[in-house]
CSV table of C-alpha atoms and ligand atoms in Angstrom, one decimal:
chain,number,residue,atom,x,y,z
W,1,UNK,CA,-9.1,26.8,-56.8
W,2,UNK,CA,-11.7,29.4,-58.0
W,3,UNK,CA,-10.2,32.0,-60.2
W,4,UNK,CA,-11.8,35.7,-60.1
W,5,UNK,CA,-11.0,37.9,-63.1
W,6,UNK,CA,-12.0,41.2,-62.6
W,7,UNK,CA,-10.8,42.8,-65.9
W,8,UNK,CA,-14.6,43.4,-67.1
W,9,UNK,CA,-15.5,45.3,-63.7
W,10,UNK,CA,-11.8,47.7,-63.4
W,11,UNK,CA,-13.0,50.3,-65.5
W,12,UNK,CA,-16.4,50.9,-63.3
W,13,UNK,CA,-14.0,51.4,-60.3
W,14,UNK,CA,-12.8,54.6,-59.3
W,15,UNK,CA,-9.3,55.2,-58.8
W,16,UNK,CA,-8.7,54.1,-55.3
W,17,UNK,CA,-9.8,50.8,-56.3
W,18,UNK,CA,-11.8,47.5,-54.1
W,19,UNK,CA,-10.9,48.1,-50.9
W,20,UNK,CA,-8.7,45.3,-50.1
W,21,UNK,CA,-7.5,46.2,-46.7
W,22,UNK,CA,-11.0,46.2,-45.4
W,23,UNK,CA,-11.8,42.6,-46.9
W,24,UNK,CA,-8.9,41.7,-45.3
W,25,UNK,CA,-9.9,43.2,-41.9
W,26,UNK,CA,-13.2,41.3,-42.5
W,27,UNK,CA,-11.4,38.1,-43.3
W,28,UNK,CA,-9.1,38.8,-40.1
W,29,UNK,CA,-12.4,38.4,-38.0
W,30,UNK,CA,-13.8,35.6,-39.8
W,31,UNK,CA,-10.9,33.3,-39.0
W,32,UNK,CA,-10.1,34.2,-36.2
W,33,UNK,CA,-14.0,34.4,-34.9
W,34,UNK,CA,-14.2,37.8,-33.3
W,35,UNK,CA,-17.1,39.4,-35.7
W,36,UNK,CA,-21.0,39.2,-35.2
W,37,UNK,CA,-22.7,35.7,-35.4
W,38,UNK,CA,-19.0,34.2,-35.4
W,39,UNK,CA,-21.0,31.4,-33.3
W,40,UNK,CA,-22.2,30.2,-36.8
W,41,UNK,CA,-19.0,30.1,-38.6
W,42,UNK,CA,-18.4,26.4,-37.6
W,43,UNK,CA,-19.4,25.5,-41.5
W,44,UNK,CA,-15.4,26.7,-41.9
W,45,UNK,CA,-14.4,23.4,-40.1
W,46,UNK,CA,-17.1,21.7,-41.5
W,47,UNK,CA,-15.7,19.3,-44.2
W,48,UNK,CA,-12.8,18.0,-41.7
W,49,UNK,CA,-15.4,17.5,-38.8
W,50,UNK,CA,-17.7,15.6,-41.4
W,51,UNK,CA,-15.3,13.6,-42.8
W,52,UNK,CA,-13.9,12.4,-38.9
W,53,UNK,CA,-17.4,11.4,-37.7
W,54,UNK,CA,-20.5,11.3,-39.7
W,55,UNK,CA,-18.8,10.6,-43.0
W,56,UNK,CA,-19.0,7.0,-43.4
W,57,UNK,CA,-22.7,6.7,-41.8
W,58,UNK,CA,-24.3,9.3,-44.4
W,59,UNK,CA,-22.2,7.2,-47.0
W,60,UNK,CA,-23.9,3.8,-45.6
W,61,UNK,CA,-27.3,5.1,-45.0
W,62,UNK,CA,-27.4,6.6,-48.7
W,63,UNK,CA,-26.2,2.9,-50.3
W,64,UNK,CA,-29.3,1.3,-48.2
W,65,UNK,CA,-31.3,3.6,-49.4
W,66,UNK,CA,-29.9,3.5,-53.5
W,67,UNK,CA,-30.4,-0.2,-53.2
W,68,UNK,CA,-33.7,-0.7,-52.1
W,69,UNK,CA,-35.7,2.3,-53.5
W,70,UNK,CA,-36.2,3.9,-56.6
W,71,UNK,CA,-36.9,7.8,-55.2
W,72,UNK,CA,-36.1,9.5,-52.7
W,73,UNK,CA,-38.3,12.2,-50.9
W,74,UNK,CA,-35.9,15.1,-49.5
W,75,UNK,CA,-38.7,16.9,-47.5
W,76,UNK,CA,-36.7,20.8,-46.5
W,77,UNK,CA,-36.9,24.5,-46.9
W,78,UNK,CA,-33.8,27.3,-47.8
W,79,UNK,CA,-30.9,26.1,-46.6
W,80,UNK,CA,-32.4,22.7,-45.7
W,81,UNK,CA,-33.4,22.0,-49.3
W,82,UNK,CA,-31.1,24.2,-52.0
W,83,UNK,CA,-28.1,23.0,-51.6
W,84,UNK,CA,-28.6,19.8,-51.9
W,85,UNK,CA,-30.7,20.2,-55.2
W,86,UNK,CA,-28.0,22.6,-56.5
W,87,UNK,CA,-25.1,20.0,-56.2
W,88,UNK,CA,-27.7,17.1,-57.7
W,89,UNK,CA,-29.0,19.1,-60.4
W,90,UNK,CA,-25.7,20.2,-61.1
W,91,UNK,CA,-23.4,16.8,-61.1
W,92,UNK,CA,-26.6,14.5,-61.5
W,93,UNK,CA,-29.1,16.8,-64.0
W,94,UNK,CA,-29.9,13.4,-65.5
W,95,UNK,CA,-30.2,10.5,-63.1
W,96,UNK,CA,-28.2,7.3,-64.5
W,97,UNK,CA,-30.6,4.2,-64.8
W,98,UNK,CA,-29.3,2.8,-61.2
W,99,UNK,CA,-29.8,6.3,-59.2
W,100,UNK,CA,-33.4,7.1,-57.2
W,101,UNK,CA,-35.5,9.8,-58.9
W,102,UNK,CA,-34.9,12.5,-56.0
W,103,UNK,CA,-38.0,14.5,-55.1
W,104,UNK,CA,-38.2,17.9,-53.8
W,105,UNK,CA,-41.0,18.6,-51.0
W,106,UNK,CA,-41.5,20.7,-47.8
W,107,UNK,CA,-40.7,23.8,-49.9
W,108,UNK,CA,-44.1,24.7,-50.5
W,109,UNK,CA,-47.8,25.0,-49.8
W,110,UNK,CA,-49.0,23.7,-52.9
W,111,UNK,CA,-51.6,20.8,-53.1
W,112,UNK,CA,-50.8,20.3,-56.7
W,113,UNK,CA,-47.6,19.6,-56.2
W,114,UNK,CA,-47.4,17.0,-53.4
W,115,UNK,CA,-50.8,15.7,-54.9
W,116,UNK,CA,-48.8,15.1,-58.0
W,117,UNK,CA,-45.7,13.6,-56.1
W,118,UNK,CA,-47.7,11.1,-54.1
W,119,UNK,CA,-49.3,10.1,-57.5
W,120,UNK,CA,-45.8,9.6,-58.6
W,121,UNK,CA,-44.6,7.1,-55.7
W,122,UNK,CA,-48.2,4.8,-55.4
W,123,UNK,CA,-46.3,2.0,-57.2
W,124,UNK,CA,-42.5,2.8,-56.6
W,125,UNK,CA,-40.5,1.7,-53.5
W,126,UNK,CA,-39.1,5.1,-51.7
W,127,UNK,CA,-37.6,6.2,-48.3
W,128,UNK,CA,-37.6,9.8,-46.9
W,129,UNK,CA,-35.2,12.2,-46.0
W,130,UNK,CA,-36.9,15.3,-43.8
W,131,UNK,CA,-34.3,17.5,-42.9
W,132,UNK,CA,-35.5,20.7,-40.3
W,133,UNK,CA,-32.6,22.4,-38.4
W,134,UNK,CA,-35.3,23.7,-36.0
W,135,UNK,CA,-38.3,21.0,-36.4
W,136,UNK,CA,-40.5,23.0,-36.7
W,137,UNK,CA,-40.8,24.9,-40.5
W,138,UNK,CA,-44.4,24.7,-41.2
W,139,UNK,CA,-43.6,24.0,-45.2
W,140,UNK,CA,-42.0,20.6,-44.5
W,141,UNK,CA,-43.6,19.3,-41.7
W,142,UNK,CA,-47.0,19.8,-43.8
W,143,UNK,CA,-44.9,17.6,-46.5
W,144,UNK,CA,-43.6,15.3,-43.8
W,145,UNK,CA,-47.0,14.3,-42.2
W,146,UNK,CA,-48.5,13.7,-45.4
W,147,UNK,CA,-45.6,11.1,-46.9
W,148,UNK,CA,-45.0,9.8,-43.8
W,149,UNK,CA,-48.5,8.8,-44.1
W,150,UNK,CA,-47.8,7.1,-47.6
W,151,UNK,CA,-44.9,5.2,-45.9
W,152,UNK,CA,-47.1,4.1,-43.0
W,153,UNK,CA,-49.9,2.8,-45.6
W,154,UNK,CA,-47.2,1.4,-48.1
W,155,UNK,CA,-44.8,-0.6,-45.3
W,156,UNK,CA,-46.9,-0.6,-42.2
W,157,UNK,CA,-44.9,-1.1,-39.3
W,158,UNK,CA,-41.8,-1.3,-41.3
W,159,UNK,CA,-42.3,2.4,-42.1
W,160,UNK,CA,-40.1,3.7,-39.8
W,161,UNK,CA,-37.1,2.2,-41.8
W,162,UNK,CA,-37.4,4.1,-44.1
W,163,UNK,CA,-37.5,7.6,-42.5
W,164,UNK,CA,-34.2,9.5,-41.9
W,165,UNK,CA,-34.0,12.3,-39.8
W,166,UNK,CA,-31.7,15.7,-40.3
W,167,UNK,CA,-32.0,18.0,-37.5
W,168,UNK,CA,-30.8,19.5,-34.4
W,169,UNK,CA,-28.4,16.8,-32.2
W,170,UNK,CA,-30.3,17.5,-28.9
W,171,UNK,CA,-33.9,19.6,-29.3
W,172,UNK,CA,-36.7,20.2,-31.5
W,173,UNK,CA,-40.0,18.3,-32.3
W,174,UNK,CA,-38.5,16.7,-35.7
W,175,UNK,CA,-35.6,15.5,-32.7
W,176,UNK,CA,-38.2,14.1,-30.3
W,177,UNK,CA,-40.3,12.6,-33.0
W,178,UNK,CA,-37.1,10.4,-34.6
W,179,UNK,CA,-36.5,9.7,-31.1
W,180,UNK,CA,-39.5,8.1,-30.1
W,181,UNK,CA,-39.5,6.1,-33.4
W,182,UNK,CA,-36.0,5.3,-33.7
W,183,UNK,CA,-35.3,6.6,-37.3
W,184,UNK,CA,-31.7,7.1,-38.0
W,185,UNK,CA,-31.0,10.4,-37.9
W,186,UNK,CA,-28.0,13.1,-38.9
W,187,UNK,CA,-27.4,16.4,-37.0
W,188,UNK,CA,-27.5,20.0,-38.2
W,189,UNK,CA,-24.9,21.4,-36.1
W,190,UNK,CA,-25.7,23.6,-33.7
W,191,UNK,CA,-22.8,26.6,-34.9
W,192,UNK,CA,-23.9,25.8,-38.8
W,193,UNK,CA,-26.7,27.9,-40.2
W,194,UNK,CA,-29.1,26.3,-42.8
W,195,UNK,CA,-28.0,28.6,-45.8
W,196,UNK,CA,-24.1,27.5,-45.0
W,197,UNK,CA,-25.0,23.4,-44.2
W,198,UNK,CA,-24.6,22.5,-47.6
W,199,UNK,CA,-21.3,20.2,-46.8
W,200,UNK,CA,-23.2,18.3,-43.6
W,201,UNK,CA,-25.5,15.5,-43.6
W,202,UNK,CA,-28.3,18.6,-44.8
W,203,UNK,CA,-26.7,18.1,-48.4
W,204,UNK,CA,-24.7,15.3,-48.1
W,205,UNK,CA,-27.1,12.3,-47.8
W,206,UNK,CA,-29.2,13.3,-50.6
W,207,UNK,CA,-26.3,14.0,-52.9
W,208,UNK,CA,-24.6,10.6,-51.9
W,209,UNK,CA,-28.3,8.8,-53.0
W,210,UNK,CA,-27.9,10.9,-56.0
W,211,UNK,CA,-25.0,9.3,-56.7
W,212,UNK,CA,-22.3,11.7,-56.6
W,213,UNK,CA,-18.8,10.7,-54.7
W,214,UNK,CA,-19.3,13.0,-51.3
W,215,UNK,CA,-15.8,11.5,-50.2
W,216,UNK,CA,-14.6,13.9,-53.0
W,217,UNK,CA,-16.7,16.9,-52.6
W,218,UNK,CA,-15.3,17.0,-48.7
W,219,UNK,CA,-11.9,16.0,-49.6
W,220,UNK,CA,-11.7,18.9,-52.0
W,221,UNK,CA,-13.7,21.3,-49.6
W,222,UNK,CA,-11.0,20.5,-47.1
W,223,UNK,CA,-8.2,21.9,-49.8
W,224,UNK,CA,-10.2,24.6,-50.9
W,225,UNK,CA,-10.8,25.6,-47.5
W,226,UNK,CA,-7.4,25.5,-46.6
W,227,UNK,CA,-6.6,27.8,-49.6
W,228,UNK,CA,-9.4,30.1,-48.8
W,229,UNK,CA,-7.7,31.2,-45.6
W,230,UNK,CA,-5.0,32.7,-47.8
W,231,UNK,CA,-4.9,36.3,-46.0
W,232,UNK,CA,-4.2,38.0,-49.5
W,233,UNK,CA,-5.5,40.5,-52.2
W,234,UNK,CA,-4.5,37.1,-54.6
W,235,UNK,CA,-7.2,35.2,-52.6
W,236,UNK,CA,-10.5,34.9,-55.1
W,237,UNK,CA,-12.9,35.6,-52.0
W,238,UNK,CA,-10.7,39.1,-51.4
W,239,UNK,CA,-11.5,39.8,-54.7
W,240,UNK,CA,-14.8,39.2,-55.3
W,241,UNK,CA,-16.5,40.3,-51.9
W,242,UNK,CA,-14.2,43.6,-52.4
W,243,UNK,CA,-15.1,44.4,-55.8
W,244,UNK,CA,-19.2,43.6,-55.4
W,245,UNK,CA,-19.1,45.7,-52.1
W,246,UNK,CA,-16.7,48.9,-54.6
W,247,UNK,CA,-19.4,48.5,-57.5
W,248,UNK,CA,-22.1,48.8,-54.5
W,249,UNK,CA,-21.2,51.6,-53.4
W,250,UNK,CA,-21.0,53.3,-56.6
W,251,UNK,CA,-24.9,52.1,-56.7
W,252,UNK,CA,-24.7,48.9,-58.7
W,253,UNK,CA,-27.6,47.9,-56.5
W,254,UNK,CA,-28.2,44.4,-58.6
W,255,UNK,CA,-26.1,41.7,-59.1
W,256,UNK,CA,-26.9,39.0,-61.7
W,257,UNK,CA,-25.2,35.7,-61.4
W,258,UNK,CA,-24.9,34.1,-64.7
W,259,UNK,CA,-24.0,30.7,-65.9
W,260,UNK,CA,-24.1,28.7,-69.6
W,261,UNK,CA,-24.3,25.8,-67.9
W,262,UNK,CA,-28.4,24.9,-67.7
W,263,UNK,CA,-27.6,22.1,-65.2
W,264,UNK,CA,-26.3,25.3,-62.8
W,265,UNK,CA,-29.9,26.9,-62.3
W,266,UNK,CA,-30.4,25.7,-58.4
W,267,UNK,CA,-26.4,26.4,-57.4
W,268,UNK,CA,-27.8,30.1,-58.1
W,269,UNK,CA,-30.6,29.6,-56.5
W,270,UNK,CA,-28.5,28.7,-53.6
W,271,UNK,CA,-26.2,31.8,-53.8
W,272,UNK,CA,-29.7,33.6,-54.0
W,273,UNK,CA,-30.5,32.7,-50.7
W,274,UNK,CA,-26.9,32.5,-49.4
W,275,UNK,CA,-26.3,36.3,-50.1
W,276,UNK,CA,-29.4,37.7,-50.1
W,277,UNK,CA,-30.4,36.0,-46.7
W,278,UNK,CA,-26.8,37.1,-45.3
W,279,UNK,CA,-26.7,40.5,-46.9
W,280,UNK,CA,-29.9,42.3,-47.1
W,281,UNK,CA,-30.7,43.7,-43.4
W,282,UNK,CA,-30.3,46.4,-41.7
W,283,UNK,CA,-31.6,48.3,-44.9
W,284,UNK,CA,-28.4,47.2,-47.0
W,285,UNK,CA,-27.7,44.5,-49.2
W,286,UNK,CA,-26.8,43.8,-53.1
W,287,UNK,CA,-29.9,42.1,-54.7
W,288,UNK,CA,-29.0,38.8,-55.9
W,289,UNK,CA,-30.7,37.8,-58.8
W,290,UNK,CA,-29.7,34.7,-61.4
W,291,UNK,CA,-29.8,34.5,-65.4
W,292,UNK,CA,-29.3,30.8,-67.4
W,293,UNK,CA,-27.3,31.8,-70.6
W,294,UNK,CA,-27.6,31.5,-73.6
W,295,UNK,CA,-31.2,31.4,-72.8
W,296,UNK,CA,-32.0,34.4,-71.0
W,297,UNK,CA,-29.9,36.3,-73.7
W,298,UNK,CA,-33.1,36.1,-75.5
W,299,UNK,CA,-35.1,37.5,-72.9
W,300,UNK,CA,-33.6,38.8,-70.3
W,301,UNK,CA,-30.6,40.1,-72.9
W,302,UNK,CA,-32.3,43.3,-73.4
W,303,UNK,CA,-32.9,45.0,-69.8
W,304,UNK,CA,-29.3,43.6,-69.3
W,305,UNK,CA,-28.0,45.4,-72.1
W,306,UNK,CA,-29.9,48.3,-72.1
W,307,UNK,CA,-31.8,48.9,-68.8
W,308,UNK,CA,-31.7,51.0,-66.0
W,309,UNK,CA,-27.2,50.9,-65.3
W,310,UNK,CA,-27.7,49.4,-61.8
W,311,UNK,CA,-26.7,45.3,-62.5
W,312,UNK,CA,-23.5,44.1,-62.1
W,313,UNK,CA,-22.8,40.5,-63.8
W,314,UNK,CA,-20.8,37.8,-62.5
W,315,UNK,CA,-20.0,34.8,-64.7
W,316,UNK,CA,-19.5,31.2,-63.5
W,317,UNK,CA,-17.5,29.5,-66.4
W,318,UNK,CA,-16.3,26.5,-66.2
W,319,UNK,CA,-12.8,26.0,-68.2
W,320,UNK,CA,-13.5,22.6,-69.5
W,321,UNK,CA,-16.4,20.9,-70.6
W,322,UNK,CA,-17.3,17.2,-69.5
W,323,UNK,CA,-17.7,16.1,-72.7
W,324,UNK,CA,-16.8,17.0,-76.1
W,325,UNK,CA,-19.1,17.2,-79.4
W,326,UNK,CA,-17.7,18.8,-82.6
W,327,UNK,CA,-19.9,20.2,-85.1
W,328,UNK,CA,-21.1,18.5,-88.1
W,329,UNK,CA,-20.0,19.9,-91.5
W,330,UNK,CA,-22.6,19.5,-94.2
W,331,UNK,CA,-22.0,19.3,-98.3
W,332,UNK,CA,-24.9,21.2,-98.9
W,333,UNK,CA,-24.7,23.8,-96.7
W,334,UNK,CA,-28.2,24.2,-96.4
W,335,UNK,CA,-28.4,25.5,-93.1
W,336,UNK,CA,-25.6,27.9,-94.0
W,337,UNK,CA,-23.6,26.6,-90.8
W,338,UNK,CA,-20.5,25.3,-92.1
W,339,UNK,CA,-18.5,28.3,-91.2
W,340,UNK,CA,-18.7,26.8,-87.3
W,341,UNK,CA,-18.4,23.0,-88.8
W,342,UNK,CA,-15.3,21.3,-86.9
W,343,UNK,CA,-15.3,23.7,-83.7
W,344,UNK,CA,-16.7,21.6,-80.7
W,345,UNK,CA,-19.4,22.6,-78.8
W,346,UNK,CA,-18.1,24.1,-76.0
W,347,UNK,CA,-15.8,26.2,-77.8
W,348,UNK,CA,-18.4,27.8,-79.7
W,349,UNK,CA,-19.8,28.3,-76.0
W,350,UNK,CA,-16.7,30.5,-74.6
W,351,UNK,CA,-17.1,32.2,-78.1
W,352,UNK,CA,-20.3,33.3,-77.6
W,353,UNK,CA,-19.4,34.0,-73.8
W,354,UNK,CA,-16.8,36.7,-74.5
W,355,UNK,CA,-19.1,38.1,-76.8
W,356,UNK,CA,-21.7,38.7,-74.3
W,357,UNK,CA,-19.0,39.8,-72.0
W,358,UNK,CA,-17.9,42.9,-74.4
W,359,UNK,CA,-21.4,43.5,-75.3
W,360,UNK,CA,-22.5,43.9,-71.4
W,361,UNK,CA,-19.0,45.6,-70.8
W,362,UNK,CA,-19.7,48.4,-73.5
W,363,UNK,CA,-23.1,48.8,-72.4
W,364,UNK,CA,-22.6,49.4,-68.7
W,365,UNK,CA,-22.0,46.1,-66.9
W,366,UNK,CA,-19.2,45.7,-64.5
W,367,UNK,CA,-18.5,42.3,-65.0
W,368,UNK,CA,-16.6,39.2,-62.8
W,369,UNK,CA,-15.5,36.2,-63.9
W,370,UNK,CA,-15.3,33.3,-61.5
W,371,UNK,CA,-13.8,30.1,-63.3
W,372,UNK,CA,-13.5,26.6,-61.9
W,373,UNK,CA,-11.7,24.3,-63.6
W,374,UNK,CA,-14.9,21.2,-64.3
W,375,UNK,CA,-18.6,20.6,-63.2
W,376,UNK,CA,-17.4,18.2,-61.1
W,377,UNK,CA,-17.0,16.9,-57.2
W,378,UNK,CA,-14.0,19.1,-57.0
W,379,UNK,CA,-15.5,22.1,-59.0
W,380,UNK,CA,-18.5,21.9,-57.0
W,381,UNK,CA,-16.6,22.2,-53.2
W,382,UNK,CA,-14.6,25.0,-55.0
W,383,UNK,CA,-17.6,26.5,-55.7
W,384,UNK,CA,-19.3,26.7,-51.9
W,385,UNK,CA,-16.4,27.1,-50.5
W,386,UNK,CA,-15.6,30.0,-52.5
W,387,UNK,CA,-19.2,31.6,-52.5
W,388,UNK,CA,-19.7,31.1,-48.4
W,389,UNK,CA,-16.2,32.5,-47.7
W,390,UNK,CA,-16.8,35.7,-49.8
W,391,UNK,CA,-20.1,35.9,-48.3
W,392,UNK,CA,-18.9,35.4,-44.9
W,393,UNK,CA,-15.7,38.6,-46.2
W,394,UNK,CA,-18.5,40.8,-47.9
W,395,UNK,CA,-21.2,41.0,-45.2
W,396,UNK,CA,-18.8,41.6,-42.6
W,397,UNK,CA,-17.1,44.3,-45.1
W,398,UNK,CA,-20.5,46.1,-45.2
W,399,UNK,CA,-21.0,45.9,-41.6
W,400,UNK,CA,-23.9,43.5,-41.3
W,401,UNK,CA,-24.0,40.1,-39.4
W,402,UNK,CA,-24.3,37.7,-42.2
W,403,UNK,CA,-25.0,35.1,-39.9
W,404,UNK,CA,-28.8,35.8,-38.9
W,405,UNK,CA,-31.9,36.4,-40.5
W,406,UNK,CA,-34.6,37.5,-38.2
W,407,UNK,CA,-36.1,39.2,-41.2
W,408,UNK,CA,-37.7,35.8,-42.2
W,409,UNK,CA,-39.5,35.6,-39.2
W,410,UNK,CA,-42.1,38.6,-39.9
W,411,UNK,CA,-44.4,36.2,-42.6
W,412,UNK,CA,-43.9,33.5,-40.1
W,413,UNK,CA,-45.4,34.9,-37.3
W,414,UNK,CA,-48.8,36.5,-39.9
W,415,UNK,CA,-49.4,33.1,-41.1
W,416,UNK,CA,-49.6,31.5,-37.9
W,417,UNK,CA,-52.0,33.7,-36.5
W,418,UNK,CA,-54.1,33.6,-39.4
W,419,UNK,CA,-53.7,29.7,-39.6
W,420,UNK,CA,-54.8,29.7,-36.1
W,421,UNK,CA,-51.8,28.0,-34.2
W,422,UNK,CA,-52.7,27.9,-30.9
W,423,UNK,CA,-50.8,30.7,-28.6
W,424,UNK,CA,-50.3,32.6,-31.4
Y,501,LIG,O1,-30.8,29.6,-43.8
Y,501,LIG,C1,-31.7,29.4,-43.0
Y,501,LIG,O2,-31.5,29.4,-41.8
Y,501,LIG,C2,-33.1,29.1,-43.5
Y,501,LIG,O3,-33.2,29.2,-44.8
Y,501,LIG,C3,-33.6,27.8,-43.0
Y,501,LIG,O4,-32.7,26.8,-43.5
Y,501,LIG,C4,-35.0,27.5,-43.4
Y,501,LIG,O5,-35.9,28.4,-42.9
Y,501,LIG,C5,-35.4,26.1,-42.9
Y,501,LIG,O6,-35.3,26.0,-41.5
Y,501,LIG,P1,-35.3,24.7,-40.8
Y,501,LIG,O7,-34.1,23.9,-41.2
Y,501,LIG,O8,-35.2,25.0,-39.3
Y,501,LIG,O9,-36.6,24.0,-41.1
């Protein structure tokens, strides 16, 4: 299970403390589904209701597609597209020789991007995932129309076959469309929003193509759940959501998730959406922003350090590394490095992670560790699980729904009545 040390935020708290029996109240209505939106809290059951039905056909339609194709198109926007390239950027950041290059489409209006991608599949044998909750996003179905023209032109009649189909079980266009042309296709379920789908077919099949073992990732999301619904200050979630919503009160308005893992960049995109989609309404709501360290140490290290005293910093660390790499001692020395020869890697990495923890610390930054064990199947369920249920706890805790997000639809509604769309 996630571990949350809050030993770099307790001395920005007051007193009283995180308020622990109010995350448990919110916690109280989360299980037992009495607070607002609670008809999209199904993602809780999620991984058991997965693994008893669609399971095994995700599994079989991703080895089809692995040993026929060499890409992938996963056409999707937010929650239909992030998660999924946060878990394959994460376990998969470089695909092995026998996994599809995955491509990322429907997330944009940009011509040189899909220009560029349909350059990039002329010659190479591909099938398509479009994945639309409601069917009708304009980003992907732009993207969708356009490959599913490249299919049609590549495989002709047999184009079809190569579509699959994430969406709503019973309505929709994207629904009526796969219908009518008999792709397979894998349902969104109806009590799962998109920024919480991560562990359905929305994430699942393109993961699985990726090559990463999806029986694990639900088998441990099914523990992690389970452990989750511990009704505790000793549960992680408590701790977190309690002591982000104590520091945001005392006006730590920003929080900056950071990770020294490169390969972690999209799981905080993810989290970007998944709290700042869930939180920010009702004219409340941390700002979730993300930071790749070391990198960012050399750009971003200054504000950090010595900005405006409004960021608060949590730390994703994983204990152990995959792989191990000690440093080369040198005769010469010419480098002047040898006082590091010996240590491995990823030693030198929690070195230089502690450092930057008392250096934030002294300078003003509350700081949480969350620590998972490995960048793995298992670390990566711990991960959601723990993220969406402390979501779930810390929007309810500042009284919000975290389960909507009708703010979204304001850009929406300008661009199709400048587009023109009929009736609009
Ligand atoms: O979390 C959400 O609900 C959104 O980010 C949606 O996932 C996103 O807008 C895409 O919607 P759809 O799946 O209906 O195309």
């Amino acid at each position: 299970m996630v571990k949350v040390d809050l030993s770099g935020a307790a001395q920005f708290f007051t007193s009283a403390g995180p308020d622990y029996a109010l995350a448990g109240l919110a916690h109280e209505k989360l299980l037992n589904k009495t607070g607002l939106g609670s008809e999209f809290t199904g993602w809780m059951e999620l991984p058991q209701r997965i693994k008893d039905t669609e399971l095994d056909s995700i599994i079989a339609a991703a080895e089809k597609i692995r040993s026929r194709s060499k890409a992938l198109v996963v056409v999707g926007i937010g929650g239909s597209y992030l998660g999924a390239r946060g878990a394959i950027e994460l376990l998969k950041p470089l695909p092995g020789k026998d996994d599809p290059q995955i491509f990322f489409v429907g997330n944009m209006l940009s011509a040189d991007t899909l220009c560029d991608t349909l350059d990039r599949l002329g010659d190479v044998d591909f099938d398509v995932n479009v994945i639309s909750k409601s069917g009708t996003t304009l980003e992907p179905a732009v993207s969708f129309r356009i490959f599913r023209e490249l299919l049609e032109k590549k495989y002709g009649d047999k184009a079809d076959e190569h579509i699959f189909a994430t969406t709503d079980a019973h309505k929709g266009v994207l629904k009526s469309l796969a219908d009518s042309h008999g792709w397979e296709t894998f349902v969104v379920p109806d009590d799962v929003g998109g920024r919480f789908s991560v562990l359905s077919a929305v994430g699942l099949l393109p993961m699985a193509v990726a090559g990463i073992d999806v029986r694990r990732v639900i088998d441990a999301a099914i523990e992690e759940l389970k452990a989750l619904s511990l009704q505790s200050p000793e549960n992680p979630a408590w701790k977190y959501a309690a002591a982000r919503q104590h520091l945001y009160a005392k006006d730590y308005e920003i929080e900056i998730l950071a990770c020294y893992e490169p390969s972690f960049r999209f799981m905080a995109e993810w989290w970007k959406q998944l709290y700042g989609e869930s939180e920010g309404k009702d004219g409340k709501g941390i700002f979730p922003a993300s930071v790749e360290f070391t990198a960012d140490l050399h750009s971003m290290g200054q504000y950090i350090q010595s900005g405006p005293r409004k960021l608060m910093e949590s730390v994703v660390r994983f204990t152990y590394s995959r792989r191990t790499y000690k440093f080369p001692y040198e005769e010469a020395n010419t480098d002047g490095l040898n006082y590091i020869a010996g240590r491995d890697i990823a030693e030198i990495g929690h070195v230089a992670a502690d450092a930057v923890r008392d250096a934030h610390v002294s300078g003003g930054v509350p700081n949480i560790i969350i620590e998972v064990p490995m960048r793995n199947e298992e670390g990566f369920a711990a991960l959601v699980c723990f993220f969406e249920v402390a979501c779930a706890i810390s929007g309810y805790m500042s009284g919000v729904n975290p389960f909507d997000q009708p703010g979204v639809e304001a850009y929406k509604k300008n661009m199709f009545r400048m587009l023109g769309k009929p009736g609009t």
